[in-house]
């Protein structure tokens, strides 16, 4: 299809029935609290604690767009006068900088950031100590090389990433825009644009800065923008220029005016200000500003004045990225590093103490002992100390030298290995075709590389409903009008072509067809001949008028037929407008001042006199229209709990009761419900509203609150018209995904803002709730009632008899009284013992409060998944946050750690990739500890037989290269590629997810078992050659080469014994590392300037060398092999059983067998506080 165009030419709307008494009065009230769901994460005060359960939770997170603004806090902009605008305060220029470094700052800043890791500081101190003459053990260059290598690799990576950012910034800043200079529009680079300048942007161009609209190509001042680059929403949105500036000829008239607005803030949905133009003061709101990064669509050009530029634009203020999180495994790893540090100190203490004892025993011989001789003989007569300090200092120096020699006990290469492994794991997750969503053409996104392994340890999943479990593609299903239920459309088939109208010889049809109830269609076609027909007329007129939908026409293959595409920010509104069109109330045109609706073939023009958009406090929206019959009506639609408080109950209680009954029925079917009402306004009431609205909209202080009060004042004493039921279908595979997670012992909690009945119905549909569950429902309206309900729920837990699964269902009102007080502990105790928890009518911060309820009291891993801005707080609170790339923009994605297109992808992500990532990373960390500890202990054993002098047989360059070249590649390759189980097995048996929840692959017991094994292996590798060569004349360098090769072969065979899935890459890495070690040892020994020249050639030609090599490896590995075989035979784990079934192909027997999986402790034990 071609690019969509406005539905009807504004200059020629065609024959329209309208009242000549109406002037083109446009009072479009865009309430600045447009979408509080997305504002909970903006501008939260650090000094004010967040109360998750408070009634004001939603408003506490407002940015400065919603707060009072004083002259001191305001920004003053002189239109078309950048010099005067920037005279008092020079505002930011329009150049942006996303790069972190400059040429001069790169080295110091990058080093400063890298040394935030304590281990790097440790190795820096070691390298500095080795530079001191008294402590020099290794060569000065060799001691610095490991740290320098790690720092260099990281610096190169950071430099490359920053170079790409610099290139992107340069391209962005040097783009051209049309800017008014000396009364004419001229081309100017983006980076040179200043606040106060007037710009003109053409169709399909990107806005260079945040601008207040002055004029557009549309005579009514409307502009269509696409905010895809800002929030991911592809639907077009409308913005408006003020009538006071719309009529001005910008290029021919000198515009003199001033804008007073709020200072820059992150809220992309709010803007507060006013403009003084020609001595008249007009208000400015979110509908009058267009933001940097948006694109102009279906509008030839727009002209505006720059108010925020460069780093002060809203898109730049929101580009901070997701919060940094640390994985549970890395946190536990720090504990083991502390143990290794203590072990290192113990080794150094033993060496220094023994050295002190040895020096004391041989104190009479120290004058002539070569290493410790005290006397200086260089000048003939012995004179003064040569290489010896006082005994105490000598012991202290020996301790520090021991730290230098044994420094590899703390594996510096582990950090960079973990980063590379996570990068590789992320690559395979992103490339997984089973997590590719064809409908949205989106791949899996890995936005946080440092928590991949946490995906394998999740115990709680907190999920939003709309757009996460459901598609967020709304379809009108049924309506209740005048107390009569019209649900016949649910079983009907949609009409092939649907409703259509003739406009200028062309046929216009809605782009989507809706199933229509035949009886309701007959009622609507009867016009207003009956009371029921009049109510039906007003009902669908309200659906067509009370919205912010923009109708656009798109071409079809038939030139005489056009489709009307309704673009809007709310899928609910789109569904309602399509439904109205199906029943003959087709929205044709929308401008800032009026709308045109085809009512049963008759085009009618309605003046838009005012509009109060939806906000989370009122939970409704309203529009005031001037009708063709010269009456004024206010149409209101909203949530039932807010609408019934505004409806005049004295008129028809039976009608209200019947509507409430139908609402309950719709909710039980899982439908989303809205109540529609109206009332007529007298001229006096309209004038009163008009004056109050003008006063509120021109106020800079408390504007949002004043506008809300004006809206509530006009939205009262309403006449109920009916209610609607909209279906939001479940996403594909949701029931199966929830069942798989339940089998994996992952608890799924659903947190939604929908009605309780709707949530329960969806719960049954997705198999979250089952018929065998007992439901505990808490709907309290006071602390006492909530306390009583919690006690009754706990009583059900303690009741005897057969254990029945329980489901806790609680609403947001009850959470107000439970969270952040003494009842919170009772809720925790009850909720963790229930199989399912369903929270309804919850605010965004209450969602975060529920996650915090578990996170603060247990050590269980939590995951939150959602698709909307109202899920951001929950996503950031959880250990792992996942955003769904859905219909509600990208706020959730931009705040998440991972992002994907469908809820069902959670199963392969957790059960497959999460399992693999945790198993690989846990093993890799333990292996790195083992690998380095073996090497250190071999050095330690040698020190015991050299009078504790810390002379080493192993060449210093081999010590340096051990962690960098000899043994680093195999562990990285195995950490990326190894798979303990296949994908099919992991998906078929979700219980195999349990090892991660029970921390079976990395725990303290495994650490200490590994260290005991390390102690034995190091002793075997050292003592076999030591005893064989004890009485020989072989020198230290030669036997050092033997130990070097033995240790490298040992640790690689140790790794090979644990590899499950071999590939040519794994073979190359493991056996190639052994070969590379032998080559490096030969090269080092072939350099005459290095100690141990030609040593390997002397010792390797003797058969004893090869016998010792084989014997030491066998002695070291046989005990491990025997223990491993017997443990797997006598007490196999779930993973080992499944692996054997895979290996020998006994899948049928495995499927028939009742494999008893190790239980997960449920409920979780509370953390000590």
Short mmCIF file of N, CA, C and O in Angstrom, two decimals, residues 10-48:
data_model
loop_
_atom_site.label_atom_id
_atom_site.label_comp_id
_atom_site.label_asym_id
_atom_site.label_seq_id
_atom_site.Cartn_x
_atom_site.Cartn_y
_atom_site.Cartn_z
N UNK A 10 -9.09 18.74 4.51
CA UNK A 10 -9.68 19.64 5.47
C UNK A 10 -10.30 20.86 4.83
O UNK A 10 -11.21 21.47 5.38
N UNK A 11 -9.79 21.22 3.66
CA UNK A 11 -10.34 22.40 3.03
C UNK A 11 -11.65 22.10 2.30
O UNK A 11 -12.41 22.99 1.95
N UNK A 12 -11.93 20.85 2.04
CA UNK A 12 -13.15 20.49 1.32
C UNK A 12 -13.77 19.25 1.94
O UNK A 12 -13.70 18.16 1.40
N UNK A 13 -14.34 19.38 3.14
CA UNK A 13 -14.88 18.21 3.81
C UNK A 13 -16.14 17.65 3.19
O UNK A 13 -16.64 16.64 3.61
N UNK A 14 -16.68 18.30 2.18
CA UNK A 14 -17.86 17.77 1.54
C UNK A 14 -19.12 18.24 2.23
O UNK A 14 -19.11 19.05 3.15
N UNK A 15 -20.26 17.74 1.80
CA UNK A 15 -21.52 18.16 2.41
C UNK A 15 -21.64 17.67 3.84
O UNK A 15 -21.66 16.47 4.10
N UNK A 16 -21.62 18.59 4.77
CA UNK A 16 -21.64 18.25 6.17
C UNK A 16 -22.79 18.97 6.83
O UNK A 16 -22.98 20.17 6.63
N UNK A 17 -23.56 18.25 7.63
CA UNK A 17 -24.63 18.86 8.39
C UNK A 17 -24.05 19.52 9.61
O UNK A 17 -23.44 18.86 10.45
N UNK A 18 -24.17 20.83 9.75
CA UNK A 18 -23.59 21.51 10.89
C UNK A 18 -24.43 22.72 11.24
O UNK A 18 -25.30 23.14 10.49
N UNK A 19 -24.16 23.26 12.40
CA UNK A 19 -24.89 24.44 12.86
C UNK A 19 -24.08 25.67 12.56
O UNK A 19 -22.91 25.77 12.87
N UNK A 20 -24.72 26.63 11.94
CA UNK A 20 -24.00 27.86 11.58
C UNK A 20 -23.67 28.70 12.79
O UNK A 20 -22.86 29.60 12.71
N UNK A 21 -24.32 28.38 13.91
CA UNK A 21 -24.07 29.20 15.11
C UNK A 21 -22.74 28.87 15.76
O UNK A 21 -22.25 29.64 16.58
N UNK A 22 -22.21 27.72 15.42
CA UNK A 22 -20.95 27.33 16.05
C UNK A 22 -19.80 28.03 15.36
O UNK A 22 -19.67 28.01 14.15
N UNK A 23 -18.95 28.67 16.14
CA UNK A 23 -17.71 29.23 15.62
C UNK A 23 -16.63 28.15 15.68
O UNK A 23 -16.79 27.11 16.31
N UNK A 24 -15.54 28.44 15.01
CA UNK A 24 -14.45 27.46 15.01
C UNK A 24 -13.71 27.56 16.33
O UNK A 24 -12.59 28.02 16.40
N UNK A 25 -14.39 27.10 17.39
CA UNK A 25 -13.83 27.18 18.73
C UNK A 25 -13.11 25.88 19.03
O UNK A 25 -13.72 24.82 19.00
N UNK A 26 -11.84 25.97 19.27
CA UNK A 26 -11.03 24.77 19.53
C UNK A 26 -10.42 24.87 20.90
O UNK A 26 -9.50 25.63 21.12
N UNK A 27 -10.99 24.15 21.83
CA UNK A 27 -10.42 24.10 23.19
C UNK A 27 -10.08 22.65 23.46
O UNK A 27 -10.86 21.91 24.00
N UNK A 28 -8.93 22.26 22.97
CA UNK A 28 -8.54 20.85 23.08
C UNK A 28 -7.74 20.67 24.35
O UNK A 28 -6.57 20.95 24.41
N UNK A 29 -8.41 20.19 25.38
CA UNK A 29 -7.76 20.07 26.69
C UNK A 29 -6.96 18.80 26.77
O UNK A 29 -7.51 17.74 26.95
N UNK A 30 -5.68 18.94 26.58
CA UNK A 30 -4.80 17.78 26.74
C UNK A 30 -4.27 17.78 28.16
O UNK A 30 -3.33 18.48 28.51
N UNK A 31 -4.87 16.98 28.99
CA UNK A 31 -4.45 16.91 30.38
C UNK A 31 -3.02 16.42 30.45
O UNK A 31 -2.66 15.43 29.88
N UNK A 32 -2.20 17.17 31.14
CA UNK A 32 -0.77 16.84 31.16
C UNK A 32 -0.45 15.60 31.95
O UNK A 32 0.66 15.16 31.99
N UNK A 33 -1.43 15.03 32.61
CA UNK A 33 -1.18 13.74 33.28
C UNK A 33 -1.66 12.61 32.39
O UNK A 33 -2.33 11.70 32.81
N UNK A 34 -1.27 12.70 31.14
CA UNK A 34 -1.78 11.83 30.10
C UNK A 34 -1.69 10.34 30.42
O UNK A 34 -2.63 9.61 30.26
N UNK A 35 -0.56 9.90 30.82
CA UNK A 35 -0.35 8.46 30.91
C UNK A 35 0.49 8.16 32.13
O UNK A 35 1.66 7.92 32.06
N UNK A 36 -0.13 8.18 33.26
CA UNK A 36 0.63 8.01 34.49
C UNK A 36 1.25 6.64 34.59
O UNK A 36 2.17 6.42 35.34
N UNK A 37 0.72 5.71 33.81
CA UNK A 37 1.31 4.39 33.85
C UNK A 37 2.77 4.42 33.52
O UNK A 37 3.55 3.65 34.03
N UNK A 38 3.14 5.33 32.67
CA UNK A 38 4.54 5.38 32.28
C UNK A 38 5.36 6.35 33.07
O UNK A 38 6.52 6.52 32.83
N UNK A 39 4.76 7.02 34.05
CA UNK A 39 5.49 8.08 34.71
C UNK A 39 6.00 7.67 36.09
O UNK A 39 6.62 8.44 36.78
N UNK A 40 5.72 6.45 36.47
CA UNK A 40 6.17 6.04 37.78
C UNK A 40 7.67 5.99 37.92
O UNK A 40 8.20 6.00 39.00
N UNK A 41 8.36 5.93 36.80
CA UNK A 41 9.82 5.82 36.86
C UNK A 41 10.52 7.13 36.61
O UNK A 41 11.72 7.18 36.57
N UNK A 42 9.78 8.21 36.45
CA UNK A 42 10.41 9.48 36.12
C UNK A 42 10.57 10.34 37.34
O UNK A 42 9.66 10.52 38.15
N UNK A 43 11.73 10.91 37.47
CA UNK A 43 11.94 11.97 38.45
C UNK A 43 11.61 11.62 39.87
O UNK A 43 11.16 12.45 40.63
N UNK A 44 11.82 10.41 40.27
CA UNK A 44 11.47 10.05 41.64
C UNK A 44 12.46 10.67 42.60
O UNK A 44 13.66 10.54 42.45
N UNK A 45 11.96 11.31 43.60
CA UNK A 45 12.83 11.99 44.54
C UNK A 45 13.60 10.99 45.38
O UNK A 45 13.04 10.08 45.95
N UNK A 46 14.88 11.22 45.45
CA UNK A 46 15.68 10.30 46.23
C UNK A 46 15.49 10.45 47.71
O UNK A 46 15.71 9.54 48.49
N UNK A 47 15.06 11.62 48.18
CA UNK A 47 14.90 11.83 49.60
C UNK A 47 13.57 11.35 50.12
O UNK A 47 13.37 11.24 51.31
N UNK A 48 12.65 11.05 49.23
CA UNK A 48 11.32 10.63 49.65
C UNK A 48 11.17 9.14 49.43
O UNK A 48 11.25 8.66 48.31
#
